[in-house]
Amino acid sequence: MNVIVIVESCFGNTYQVARAIADRLHDAGSQAELVDAAAAPSLPTADLILVGAPTHNLGLPSAATRAKAVKKGAATPAAGVREWIDRAEPTDARLFTFSTRFDSSWSGSAARAAAKSLRRRGVSAERGEDFVVTGVSGPLAPGELDRARDWAATLAP
Ligand SMILES: Cc1cc2nc3c(=O)[nH]c(=O)nc-3n(C[C@H](O)[C@H](O)[C@H](O)COP(=O)(O)O)c2cc1C
């Protein structure tokens, strides 16, 4: 199976999750490529597309929230998943979103926002998992990388 994992990350936590997912899929025999959202193709050649972003202001990062992240010490790209979705083309591939966020009832979810925006564009997408960070710059909560690997195993059994 050909898999592309498209990721945006300000402090590296979502990237770590994406890396764990890609490695697990690779171990299961898939061709798994990890690409930054800013450089991702609009129509990836893949059987499975996974799209991950950090949750900002309850949803997907924007230019304004990325600028806030930079003020908190992030090395942040100029474009990310929101901009990729703006140019994403409908695909026959299965597509799942994922995110990182706080473990709180008010957190919102970039995974939920991304799936909704994709569907609004006519790209079929399913909301995948949210992975928990314990602070704005991380780290991930204990066990979250294992949970990411376990989730990946369900996507390409
Ligand atoms: C500007 C800004 C807004 C944020 N808003 C939220 C939020 O609404 N809900 C939430 O759970 N986390 C929020 N966070 C925390 C992020 O989810 C956290 O920084 C992210 O998961 C870390 O992932 P990364 O290392 O890939 O950037 C926010 C962080 C920043 C910088």
PDB file of C-alpha atoms and ligand atoms in Angstrom:
ATOM      1  CA  MET A   1       0.000   0.000   0.000  1.00  0.00           C
ATOM      2  CA  ASN A   2       1.232   3.511  -0.828  1.00  0.00           C
ATOM      3  CA  VAL A   3       0.762   5.932   2.036  1.00  0.00           C
ATOM      4  CA  ILE A   4       1.476   9.636   2.298  1.00  0.00           C
ATOM      5  CA  VAL A   5       1.494  11.350   5.688  1.00  0.00           C
ATOM      6  CA  ILE A   6       1.030  15.097   5.293  1.00  0.00           C
ATOM      7  CA  VAL A   7       1.978  17.045   8.397  1.00  0.00           C
ATOM      8  CA  GLU A   8       2.165  20.522   9.860  1.00  0.00           C
ATOM      9  CA  SER A   9       3.920  21.050  13.169  1.00  0.00           C
ATOM     10  CA  CYS A  10       5.054  24.169  15.043  1.00  0.00           C
ATOM     11  CA  PHE A  11       6.931  22.622  17.983  1.00  0.00           C
ATOM     12  CA  GLY A  12       7.558  19.125  16.625  1.00  0.00           C
ATOM     13  CA  ASN A  13       4.918  17.110  18.485  1.00  0.00           C
ATOM     14  CA  THR A  14       2.573  16.505  15.547  1.00  0.00           C
ATOM     15  CA  TYR A  15       5.638  15.700  13.485  1.00  0.00           C
ATOM     16  CA  GLN A  16       6.641  13.040  16.056  1.00  0.00           C
ATOM     17  CA  VAL A  17       3.170  11.502  15.812  1.00  0.00           C
ATOM     18  CA  ALA A  18       3.362  11.568  12.000  1.00  0.00           C
ATOM     19  CA  ARG A  19       6.809   9.931  12.096  1.00  0.00           C
ATOM     20  CA  ALA A  20       5.534   7.166  14.404  1.00  0.00           C
ATOM     21  CA  ILE A  21       2.561   6.542  12.089  1.00  0.00           C
ATOM     22  CA  ALA A  22       4.744   6.473   8.956  1.00  0.00           C
ATOM     23  CA  ASP A  23       7.288   4.151  10.606  1.00  0.00           C
ATOM     24  CA  ARG A  24       4.559   1.756  11.753  1.00  0.00           C
ATOM     25  CA  LEU A  25       3.036   1.627   8.272  1.00  0.00           C
ATOM     26  CA  HIS A  26       6.480   1.078   6.786  1.00  0.00           C
ATOM     27  CA  ASP A  27       7.086  -1.793   9.211  1.00  0.00           C
ATOM     28  CA  ALA A  28       3.758  -3.300   8.056  1.00  0.00           C
ATOM     29  CA  GLY A  29       5.049  -3.373   4.474  1.00  0.00           C
ATOM     30  CA  SER A  30       3.645  -0.107   3.105  1.00  0.00           C
ATOM     31  CA  GLN A  31       5.544   2.544   1.191  1.00  0.00           C
ATOM     32  CA  ALA A  32       5.057   5.404   3.622  1.00  0.00           C
ATOM     33  CA  GLU A  33       6.209   8.912   2.770  1.00  0.00           C
ATOM     34  CA  LEU A  34       6.165  11.792   5.265  1.00  0.00           C
ATOM     35  CA  VAL A  35       5.872  15.284   3.742  1.00  0.00           C
ATOM     36  CA  ASP A  36       5.423  18.803   5.085  1.00  0.00           C
ATOM     37  CA  ALA A  37       1.998  20.204   4.212  1.00  0.00           C
ATOM     38  CA  ALA A  38       3.562  23.221   2.505  1.00  0.00           C
ATOM     39  CA  ALA A  39       5.331  20.907   0.041  1.00  0.00           C
ATOM     40  CA  ALA A  40       2.625  18.242  -0.322  1.00  0.00           C
ATOM     41  CA  PRO A  41       1.089  17.596  -3.737  1.00  0.00           C
ATOM     42  CA  SER A  42      -2.525  18.687  -4.221  1.00  0.00           C
ATOM     43  CA  LEU A  43      -3.414  15.234  -5.517  1.00  0.00           C
ATOM     44  CA  PRO A  44      -1.120  12.700  -3.844  1.00  0.00           C
ATOM     45  CA  THR A  45      -0.544   9.394  -5.589  1.00  0.00           C
ATOM     46  CA  ALA A  46      -1.419   7.129  -2.687  1.00  0.00           C
ATOM     47  CA  ASP A  47      -3.903   4.530  -1.459  1.00  0.00           C
ATOM     48  CA  LEU A  48      -4.053   6.101   1.976  1.00  0.00           C
ATOM     49  CA  ILE A  49      -3.598   9.790   2.860  1.00  0.00           C
ATOM     50  CA  LEU A  50      -3.129  10.891   6.479  1.00  0.00           C
ATOM     51  CA  VAL A  51      -3.242  14.594   7.288  1.00  0.00           C
ATOM     52  CA  GLY A  52      -2.081  15.873  10.683  1.00  0.00           C
ATOM     53  CA  ALA A  53      -1.907  19.307  12.303  1.00  0.00           C
ATOM     54  CA  PRO A  54      -1.698  20.858  15.765  1.00  0.00           C
ATOM     55  CA  THR A  55      -4.960  22.284  17.140  1.00  0.00           C
ATOM     56  CA  HIS A  56      -4.893  26.094  17.240  1.00  0.00           C
ATOM     57  CA  ASN A  57      -7.847  28.152  18.486  1.00  0.00           C
ATOM     58  CA  LEU A  58     -10.048  25.031  18.468  1.00  0.00           C
ATOM     59  CA  GLY A  59      -9.270  24.220  14.814  1.00  0.00           C
ATOM     60  CA  LEU A  60      -6.586  24.383  12.156  1.00  0.00           C
ATOM     61  CA  PRO A  61      -3.568  26.701  12.418  1.00  0.00           C
ATOM     62  CA  SER A  62      -3.795  29.957  10.464  1.00  0.00           C
ATOM     63  CA  ALA A  63      -1.170  32.582   9.627  1.00  0.00           C
ATOM     64  CA  ALA A  64      -2.194  34.473  12.779  1.00  0.00           C
ATOM     65  CA  THR A  65      -1.954  31.485  15.147  1.00  0.00           C
ATOM     66  CA  ARG A  66       1.355  30.390  13.590  1.00  0.00           C
ATOM     67  CA  ALA A  67       2.693  33.882  14.320  1.00  0.00           C
ATOM     68  CA  LYS A  68       1.627  33.419  17.968  1.00  0.00           C
ATOM     69  CA  ALA A  69       3.438  30.074  18.030  1.00  0.00           C
ATOM     70  CA  VAL A  70       6.597  31.751  16.711  1.00  0.00           C
ATOM     71  CA  LYS A  71       6.403  34.230  19.606  1.00  0.00           C
ATOM     72  CA  LYS A  72       6.366  31.212  21.933  1.00  0.00           C
ATOM     73  CA  GLY A  73       9.525  29.847  20.292  1.00  0.00           C
ATOM     74  CA  ALA A  74       8.229  27.709  17.424  1.00  0.00           C
ATOM     75  CA  ALA A  75       9.945  27.417  14.070  1.00  0.00           C
ATOM     76  CA  THR A  76       6.806  27.652  12.031  1.00  0.00           C
ATOM     77  CA  PRO A  77       6.244  27.224   8.302  1.00  0.00           C
ATOM     78  CA  ALA A  78       4.463  29.950   6.330  1.00  0.00           C
ATOM     79  CA  ALA A  79       1.851  27.473   5.134  1.00  0.00           C
ATOM     80  CA  GLY A  80       0.336  24.295   6.476  1.00  0.00           C
ATOM     81  CA  VAL A  81      -2.641  21.962   6.378  1.00  0.00           C
ATOM     82  CA  ARG A  82      -5.211  24.768   6.041  1.00  0.00           C
ATOM     83  CA  GLU A  83      -3.504  25.960   2.837  1.00  0.00           C
ATOM     84  CA  TRP A  84      -3.064  22.381   1.583  1.00  0.00           C
ATOM     85  CA  ILE A  85      -6.795  21.811   1.978  1.00  0.00           C
ATOM     86  CA  ASP A  86      -7.450  24.981  -0.048  1.00  0.00           C
ATOM     87  CA  ARG A  87      -5.739  23.316  -3.008  1.00  0.00           C
ATOM     88  CA  ALA A  88      -6.519  19.638  -2.317  1.00  0.00           C
ATOM     89  CA  GLU A  89      -8.205  17.771  -5.145  1.00  0.00           C
ATOM     90  CA  PRO A  90     -10.768  14.979  -4.775  1.00  0.00           C
ATOM     91  CA  THR A  91      -9.127  11.578  -4.602  1.00  0.00           C
ATOM     92  CA  ASP A  92     -10.144   7.922  -4.555  1.00  0.00           C
ATOM     93  CA  ALA A  93      -7.684   7.310  -1.723  1.00  0.00           C
ATOM     94  CA  ARG A  94      -8.926   6.809   1.837  1.00  0.00           C
ATOM     95  CA  LEU A  95      -8.127   9.975   3.795  1.00  0.00           C
ATOM     96  CA  PHE A  96      -7.983  10.341   7.575  1.00  0.00           C
ATOM     97  CA  THR A  97      -7.110  13.418   9.589  1.00  0.00           C
ATOM     98  CA  PHE A  98      -5.315  13.520  12.942  1.00  0.00           C
ATOM     99  CA  SER A  99      -4.205  16.202  15.362  1.00  0.00           C
ATOM    100  CA  THR A 100      -2.455  17.071  18.574  1.00  0.00           C
ATOM    101  CA  ARG A 101      -4.268  19.013  21.286  1.00  0.00           C
ATOM    102  CA  PHE A 102      -4.751  19.416  25.013  1.00  0.00           C
ATOM    103  CA  ASP A 103      -6.755  16.856  26.953  1.00  0.00           C
ATOM    104  CA  SER A 104      -9.653  19.120  27.809  1.00  0.00           C
ATOM    105  CA  SER A 105     -13.349  19.413  27.025  1.00  0.00           C
ATOM    106  CA  TRP A 106     -12.734  22.877  25.474  1.00  0.00           C
ATOM    107  CA  SER A 107      -9.762  21.852  23.277  1.00  0.00           C
ATOM    108  CA  GLY A 108     -11.448  21.641  19.896  1.00  0.00           C
ATOM    109  CA  SER A 109      -9.671  19.537  17.280  1.00  0.00           C
ATOM    110  CA  ALA A 110      -7.667  20.264  14.149  1.00  0.00           C
ATOM    111  CA  ALA A 111      -8.561  16.718  13.034  1.00  0.00           C
ATOM    112  CA  ARG A 112     -12.253  17.525  13.193  1.00  0.00           C
ATOM    113  CA  ALA A 113     -11.786  20.923  11.489  1.00  0.00           C
ATOM    114  CA  ALA A 114      -9.616  19.451   8.718  1.00  0.00           C
ATOM    115  CA  ALA A 115     -12.091  16.650   7.931  1.00  0.00           C
ATOM    116  CA  LYS A 116     -14.942  19.158   7.816  1.00  0.00           C
ATOM    117  CA  SER A 117     -13.033  21.559   5.514  1.00  0.00           C
ATOM    118  CA  LEU A 118     -12.010  18.727   3.201  1.00  0.00           C
ATOM    119  CA  ARG A 119     -15.582  17.475   2.890  1.00  0.00           C
ATOM    120  CA  ARG A 120     -16.757  21.036   2.202  1.00  0.00           C
ATOM    121  CA  ARG A 121     -14.287  21.026  -0.710  1.00  0.00           C
ATOM    122  CA  GLY A 122     -15.692  17.763  -2.012  1.00  0.00           C
ATOM    123  CA  VAL A 123     -12.790  15.645  -0.761  1.00  0.00           C
ATOM    124  CA  SER A 124     -14.022  12.656   1.214  1.00  0.00           C
ATOM    125  CA  ALA A 125     -12.284  12.532   4.577  1.00  0.00           C
ATOM    126  CA  GLU A 126     -12.744  10.838   7.928  1.00  0.00           C
ATOM    127  CA  ARG A 127     -11.794  12.325  11.242  1.00  0.00           C
ATOM    128  CA  GLY A 128      -9.053  10.247  12.798  1.00  0.00           C
ATOM    129  CA  GLU A 129      -7.392  10.471  16.195  1.00  0.00           C
ATOM    130  CA  ASP A 130      -6.423  13.357  18.447  1.00  0.00           C
ATOM    131  CA  PHE A 131      -3.177  12.916  20.370  1.00  0.00           C
ATOM    132  CA  VAL A 132      -2.585  14.692  23.651  1.00  0.00           C
ATOM    133  CA  VAL A 133       0.158  17.215  24.442  1.00  0.00           C
ATOM    134  CA  THR A 134       0.787  18.338  28.013  1.00  0.00           C
ATOM    135  CA  GLY A 135       1.821  21.924  27.139  1.00  0.00           C
ATOM    136  CA  VAL A 136       1.842  24.345  24.200  1.00  0.00           C
ATOM    137  CA  SER A 137       5.300  23.195  23.124  1.00  0.00           C
ATOM    138  CA  GLY A 138       4.756  19.632  24.316  1.00  0.00           C
ATOM    139  CA  PRO A 139       5.760  17.089  25.233  1.00  0.00           C
ATOM    140  CA  LEU A 140       3.250  14.478  24.147  1.00  0.00           C
ATOM    141  CA  ALA A 141       1.504  12.740  27.030  1.00  0.00           C
ATOM    142  CA  PRO A 142       2.982   9.359  28.004  1.00  0.00           C
ATOM    143  CA  GLY A 143       1.851   6.562  25.702  1.00  0.00           C
ATOM    144  CA  GLU A 144       0.665   8.795  22.873  1.00  0.00           C
ATOM    145  CA  LEU A 145       3.314   7.636  20.390  1.00  0.00           C
ATOM    146  CA  ASP A 146       2.335   4.026  21.137  1.00  0.00           C
ATOM    147  CA  ARG A 147      -1.292   4.973  20.569  1.00  0.00           C
ATOM    148  CA  ALA A 148      -0.294   6.567  17.229  1.00  0.00           C
ATOM    149  CA  ARG A 149       1.476   3.361  16.184  1.00  0.00           C
ATOM    150  CA  ASP A 150      -1.545   1.273  17.241  1.00  0.00           C
ATOM    151  CA  TRP A 151      -3.888   3.538  15.270  1.00  0.00           C
ATOM    152  CA  ALA A 152      -1.656   3.265  12.198  1.00  0.00           C
ATOM    153  CA  ALA A 153      -1.824  -0.536  12.469  1.00  0.00           C
ATOM    154  CA  THR A 154      -5.621  -0.381  12.161  1.00  0.00           C
ATOM    155  CA  LEU A 155      -5.368   1.637   8.936  1.00  0.00           C
ATOM    156  CA  ALA A 156      -3.158  -0.803   7.063  1.00  0.00           C
ATOM    157  CA  PRO A 157      -3.653  -4.153   8.764  1.00  0.00           C
TER     158      PRO A 157
HETATM  159  C1  LIG B   1      -1.688  29.946  18.971  1.00  0.00           C
HETATM  160  C2  LIG B   1      -2.007  28.627  19.604  1.00  0.00           C
HETATM  161  C3  LIG B   1      -3.334  28.276  19.845  1.00  0.00           C
HETATM  162  C4  LIG B   1      -3.636  27.032  20.431  1.00  0.00           C
HETATM  163  N1  LIG B   1      -4.954  26.711  20.634  1.00  0.00           N
HETATM  164  C5  LIG B   1      -5.250  25.477  21.140  1.00  0.00           C
HETATM  165  C6  LIG B   1      -6.602  25.070  21.280  1.00  0.00           C
HETATM  166  O1  LIG B   1      -7.553  25.784  20.942  1.00  0.00           O
HETATM  167  N2  LIG B   1      -6.846  23.822  21.781  1.00  0.00           N
HETATM  168  C7  LIG B   1      -5.833  22.977  22.152  1.00  0.00           C
HETATM  169  O2  LIG B   1      -6.131  21.877  22.607  1.00  0.00           O
HETATM  170  N3  LIG B   1      -4.543  23.343  22.035  1.00  0.00           N
HETATM  171  C8  LIG B   1      -4.228  24.571  21.535  1.00  0.00           C
HETATM  172  N4  LIG B   1      -2.924  24.930  21.390  1.00  0.00           N
HETATM  173  C9  LIG B   1      -1.862  23.989  21.791  1.00  0.00           C
HETATM  174  C10 LIG B   1      -1.472  23.146  20.603  1.00  0.00           C
HETATM  175  O3  LIG B   1      -2.413  22.135  20.383  1.00  0.00           O
HETATM  176  C11 LIG B   1      -0.065  22.581  20.785  1.00  0.00           C
HETATM  177  O4  LIG B   1       0.827  23.663  20.727  1.00  0.00           O
HETATM  178  C12 LIG B   1       0.243  21.566  19.689  1.00  0.00           C
HETATM  179  O5  LIG B   1      -0.521  20.402  19.849  1.00  0.00           O
HETATM  180  C13 LIG B   1       1.688  21.201  19.658  1.00  0.00           C
HETATM  181  O6  LIG B   1       1.902  20.513  18.449  1.00  0.00           O
HETATM  182  P1  LIG B   1       3.147  20.886  17.531  1.00  0.00           P
HETATM  183  O7  LIG B   1       4.371  20.640  18.359  1.00  0.00           O
HETATM  184  O8  LIG B   1       3.067  19.954  16.386  1.00  0.00           O
HETATM  185  O9  LIG B   1       3.032  22.313  17.111  1.00  0.00           O
HETATM  186  C14 LIG B   1      -2.598  26.152  20.806  1.00  0.00           C
HETATM  187  C15 LIG B   1      -1.266  26.513  20.549  1.00  0.00           C
HETATM  188  C16 LIG B   1      -0.970  27.717  19.953  1.00  0.00           C
HETATM  189  C17 LIG B   1       0.478  28.069  19.674  1.00  0.00           C
END
